[in-house]
mmCIF file of C-alpha atoms in Angstrom:
data_model
loop_
_atom_site.group_PDB
_atom_site.id
_atom_site.type_symbol
_atom_site.label_atom_id
_atom_site.label_comp_id
_atom_site.label_asym_id
_atom_site.label_seq_id
_atom_site.Cartn_x
_atom_site.Cartn_y
_atom_site.Cartn_z
ATOM 1 C CA PRO P 135 0.000 0.000 0.000
ATOM 2 C CA GLY P 136 1.139 3.525 -0.786
ATOM 3 C CA ALA P 137 3.721 2.505 -3.391
ATOM 4 C CA ALA P 138 4.711 5.051 -6.054
ATOM 5 C CA GLN P 139 3.585 2.560 -8.752
ATOM 6 C CA MET P 140 1.299 -0.214 -7.568
ATOM 7 C CA HIS P 141 1.139 -2.335 -10.736
ATOM 8 C CA LEU P 142 3.388 -3.698 -13.440
ATOM 9 C CA ALA P 143 2.929 -1.356 -16.415
ATOM 10 C CA GLY P 144 4.712 -3.273 -19.161
ATOM 11 C CA ALA P 145 6.630 -6.348 -20.157
ATOM 12 C CA GLN P 146 9.315 -5.623 -17.543
ATOM 13 C CA ASN P 147 9.515 -2.832 -14.979
ATOM 14 C CA VAL P 148 12.118 -1.967 -12.392
ATOM 15 C CA PHE P 149 11.209 -2.819 -8.817
ATOM 16 C CA VAL P 150 12.603 -1.147 -5.715
ATOM 17 C CA THR P 151 12.144 -2.867 -2.374
ATOM 18 C CA GLY P 152 13.286 -1.587 1.011
ATOM 19 C CA LEU P 153 13.909 -3.970 3.897
ATOM 20 C CA ASP P 154 13.790 -3.172 7.596
ATOM 21 C CA PRO P 155 16.699 -4.178 9.893
ATOM 22 C CA ASN P 156 15.101 -7.611 10.393
ATOM 23 C CA GLY P 157 14.889 -8.301 6.659
ATOM 24 C CA ASN P 158 11.151 -7.710 6.392
ATOM 25 C CA ILE P 159 9.712 -5.728 3.485
ATOM 26 C CA ALA P 160 9.278 -2.088 4.535
ATOM 27 C CA PHE P 161 8.073 -1.002 1.071
ATOM 28 C CA SER P 162 8.093 -2.185 -2.496
ATOM 29 C CA THR P 163 7.195 -0.418 -5.733
ATOM 30 C CA TYR P 164 7.351 -0.842 -9.468
ATOM 31 C CA LEU P 165 8.889 1.836 -11.691
ATOM 32 C CA GLY P 166 8.410 1.945 -15.425
ATOM 33 C CA GLY P 167 6.190 2.161 -18.461
ATOM 34 C CA SER P 168 4.738 -0.150 -21.084
ATOM 35 C CA GLY P 169 8.088 -1.301 -22.497
ATOM 36 C CA VAL P 170 11.089 -2.950 -20.874
ATOM 37 C CA ASP P 171 12.734 -1.056 -18.014
ATOM 38 C CA THR P 172 15.980 -2.376 -16.528
ATOM 39 C CA PRO P 173 17.942 -0.956 -13.586
ATOM 40 C CA ASN P 174 21.707 -0.485 -13.824
ATOM 41 C CA ALA P 175 22.549 1.524 -10.675
ATOM 42 C CA LEU P 176 21.036 2.466 -7.309
ATOM 43 C CA GLN P 177 22.112 5.153 -4.804
ATOM 44 C CA THR P 178 20.652 7.128 -1.884
ATOM 45 C CA ASP P 179 21.183 10.667 -0.624
ATOM 46 C CA ALA P 180 21.489 11.925 2.971
ATOM 47 C CA ALA P 181 17.677 12.297 3.246
ATOM 48 C CA GLY P 182 17.176 8.664 2.251
ATOM 49 C CA ASN P 183 15.770 9.407 -1.205
ATOM 50 C CA ILE P 184 16.411 6.544 -3.606
ATOM 51 C CA TYR P 185 17.941 7.105 -7.050
ATOM 52 C CA VAL P 186 17.691 4.407 -9.682
ATOM 53 C CA SER P 187 19.051 4.633 -13.218
ATOM 54 C CA GLY P 188 19.045 2.274 -16.136
ATOM 55 C CA ALA P 189 17.693 1.501 -19.577
ATOM 56 C CA THR P 190 14.171 1.866 -20.944
ATOM 57 C CA THR P 191 12.251 1.080 -24.106
ATOM 58 C CA SER P 192 9.116 2.683 -22.626
ATOM 59 C CA LEU P 193 7.816 5.722 -24.459
ATOM 60 C CA ASP P 194 5.530 6.301 -21.459
ATOM 61 C CA PHE P 195 8.082 6.012 -18.633
ATOM 62 C CA PRO P 196 6.733 8.138 -15.725
ATOM 63 C CA ALA P 197 8.910 11.184 -16.477
ATOM 64 C CA THR P 198 8.075 14.409 -14.643
ATOM 65 C CA ALA P 199 7.964 18.065 -15.694
ATOM 66 C CA GLY P 200 10.931 20.422 -15.303
ATOM 67 C CA VAL P 201 13.615 17.747 -15.668
ATOM 68 C CA PHE P 202 16.547 17.217 -18.040
ATOM 69 C CA GLN P 203 14.529 15.324 -20.659
ATOM 70 C CA PRO P 204 10.807 15.055 -19.781
ATOM 71 C CA ALA P 205 9.773 13.497 -23.110
ATOM 72 C CA PRO P 206 11.260 10.500 -24.913
ATOM 73 C CA ILE P 207 13.620 11.161 -27.797
ATOM 74 C CA VAL P 208 14.345 8.155 -29.987
ATOM 75 C CA PRO P 209 17.466 9.055 -31.973
ATOM 76 C CA LEU P 210 17.941 7.592 -35.447
ATOM 77 C CA TRP P 211 20.991 5.653 -34.245
ATOM 78 C CA ASN P 212 18.921 3.677 -31.713
ATOM 79 C CA ASN P 213 16.831 0.636 -32.541
ATOM 80 C CA GLU P 214 13.517 1.778 -31.085
ATOM 81 C CA ALA P 215 13.978 3.338 -27.678
ATOM 82 C CA PRO P 216 15.011 6.527 -25.892
ATOM 83 C CA GLY P 217 17.710 4.542 -24.109
ATOM 84 C CA GLY P 218 18.060 5.587 -20.498
ATOM 85 C CA PHE P 219 16.462 7.082 -17.413
ATOM 86 C CA ILE P 220 17.045 8.249 -13.862
ATOM 87 C CA ALA P 221 14.366 8.527 -11.186
ATOM 88 C CA ARG P 222 14.372 9.744 -7.593
ATOM 89 C CA LEU P 223 11.933 7.993 -5.270
ATOM 90 C CA SER P 224 11.023 9.172 -1.785
ATOM 91 C CA ALA P 225 12.743 7.393 1.095
ATOM 92 C CA GLY P 226 9.721 5.145 1.634
ATOM 93 C CA GLY P 227 9.103 4.508 -2.066
ATOM 94 C CA SER P 228 5.705 6.206 -1.916
ATOM 95 C CA SER P 229 6.303 8.883 -4.554
ATOM 96 C CA ILE P 230 8.436 9.814 -7.542
ATOM 97 C CA GLY P 231 10.329 13.019 -6.767
ATOM 98 C CA TYR P 232 11.455 13.241 -10.371
ATOM 99 C CA ALA P 233 12.080 11.012 -13.355
ATOM 100 C CA THR P 234 13.756 11.878 -16.635
ATOM 101 C CA TYR P 235 14.764 10.214 -19.842
ATOM 102 C CA VAL P 236 18.447 10.311 -20.824
ATOM 103 C CA MET P 237 19.160 9.852 -24.533
ATOM 104 C CA SER P 238 21.596 6.949 -24.581
ATOM 105 C CA THR P 239 22.295 3.830 -26.577
ATOM 106 C CA ASP P 240 19.793 0.984 -26.763
ATOM 107 C CA ASN P 241 21.813 -0.898 -29.339
ATOM 108 C CA VAL P 242 24.475 -3.322 -28.111
ATOM 109 C CA PHE P 243 26.084 -3.204 -31.586
ATOM 110 C CA LEU P 244 26.828 0.538 -31.190
ATOM 111 C CA GLY P 245 28.453 0.153 -27.813
ATOM 112 C CA PRO P 246 28.808 -2.209 -24.899
ATOM 113 C CA TYR P 247 26.388 -0.388 -22.599
ATOM 114 C CA THR P 248 22.762 0.639 -22.789
ATOM 115 C CA GLY P 249 20.965 3.327 -20.828
ATOM 116 C CA VAL P 250 22.470 5.132 -17.881
ATOM 117 C CA THR P 251 25.096 2.693 -16.659
ATOM 118 C CA SER P 252 26.755 4.625 -13.820
ATOM 119 C CA LEU P 253 25.339 6.829 -11.079
ATOM 120 C CA ALA P 254 26.755 8.866 -8.204
ATOM 121 C CA VAL P 255 24.622 10.984 -5.857
ATOM 122 C CA THR P 256 25.778 13.718 -3.480
ATOM 123 C CA ALA P 257 24.453 14.075 0.069
ATOM 124 C CA THR P 258 22.291 17.001 -1.120
ATOM 125 C CA GLY P 259 20.741 15.045 -3.992
ATOM 126 C CA GLU P 260 22.701 16.174 -7.024
ATOM 127 C CA ALA P 261 23.191 13.275 -9.440
ATOM 128 C CA TYR P 262 26.039 12.432 -11.799
ATOM 129 C CA LEU P 263 25.185 10.006 -14.617
ATOM 130 C CA ALA P 264 27.307 8.267 -17.225
ATOM 131 C CA GLY P 265 26.782 5.970 -20.166
ATOM 132 C CA ALA P 266 27.146 5.781 -23.941
ATOM 133 C CA THR P 267 25.335 7.965 -26.459
ATOM 134 C CA GLY P 268 25.376 9.041 -30.081
ATOM 135 C CA ALA P 269 25.136 12.222 -32.129
ATOM 136 C CA GLY P 270 22.745 14.896 -30.876
ATOM 137 C CA PHE P 271 23.238 14.428 -27.148
ATOM 138 C CA PRO P 272 22.669 17.820 -25.441
ATOM 139 C CA VAL P 273 25.818 19.417 -24.041
ATOM 140 C CA THR P 274 26.454 22.622 -22.127
ATOM 141 C CA GLU P 275 28.733 25.349 -23.500
ATOM 142 C CA ASP P 276 31.378 24.714 -20.836
ATOM 143 C CA ALA P 277 31.658 20.987 -21.614
ATOM 144 C CA PRO P 278 35.243 19.766 -22.103
ATOM 145 C CA ARG P 279 34.190 18.372 -25.482
ATOM 146 C CA ILE P 280 31.099 19.772 -27.181
ATOM 147 C CA CYS P 281 31.340 17.878 -30.469
ATOM 148 C CA PHE P 282 30.437 14.275 -31.139
ATOM 149 C CA ASN P 283 33.448 12.151 -32.070
ATOM 150 C CA GLY P 284 32.516 8.683 -33.314
ATOM 151 C CA THR P 285 29.950 5.904 -33.511
ATOM 152 C CA THR P 286 29.319 6.258 -29.775
ATOM 153 C CA ASP P 287 30.697 8.581 -27.138
ATOM 154 C CA ALA P 288 30.645 8.464 -23.384
ATOM 155 C CA PHE P 289 28.530 11.067 -21.617
ATOM 156 C CA VAL P 290 28.628 12.522 -18.127
ATOM 157 C CA VAL P 291 25.618 14.513 -16.916
ATOM 158 C CA HIS P 292 25.268 16.531 -13.704
ATOM 159 C CA LEU P 293 21.672 17.084 -12.515
ATOM 160 C CA ASN P 294 20.454 19.278 -9.677
ATOM 161 C CA SER P 295 18.300 17.912 -6.853
ATOM 162 C CA ARG P 296 15.153 18.424 -8.968
ATOM 163 C CA GLY P 297 16.482 16.512 -12.006
ATOM 164 C CA ALA P 298 17.315 19.562 -14.144
ATOM 165 C CA LEU P 299 20.571 19.803 -16.111
ATOM 166 C CA LEU P 300 23.510 21.625 -14.501
ATOM 167 C CA ASP P 301 26.430 20.385 -16.653
#
């Protein structure tokens, strides 16, 4: 009861389950849309918020307004999907603080990784994401490299505590 997403929404959704000190389920929730959603990384911040990142084929992943990429973008170099996501859940898994798409590879032939493959979160809730992407990935003017340089490139993204792009 009270889970952020009570029901499976697609072929495969992420699940996040919290256990109490005795190993009993404190909360459990699904996270995802009508496609296939796969987790790659999980972190928490000092307030206990839960950050999960990974890969998605869902065009209806529960993205929120005011974030880095609130709508799915399926680049021509991907098979059929927007690629990646990050979501912040409340400490008890009862709500989605934010969720955003991250344009990244969904094609194992373009690179070895799909979606957001690495995640680091600061105590204050800023998130750093990494993975592989293709041409057209949004970059900031102060990026060390602003031009695409191959079949796939690595990306590093820095989001504020509300899921909006910083760097």
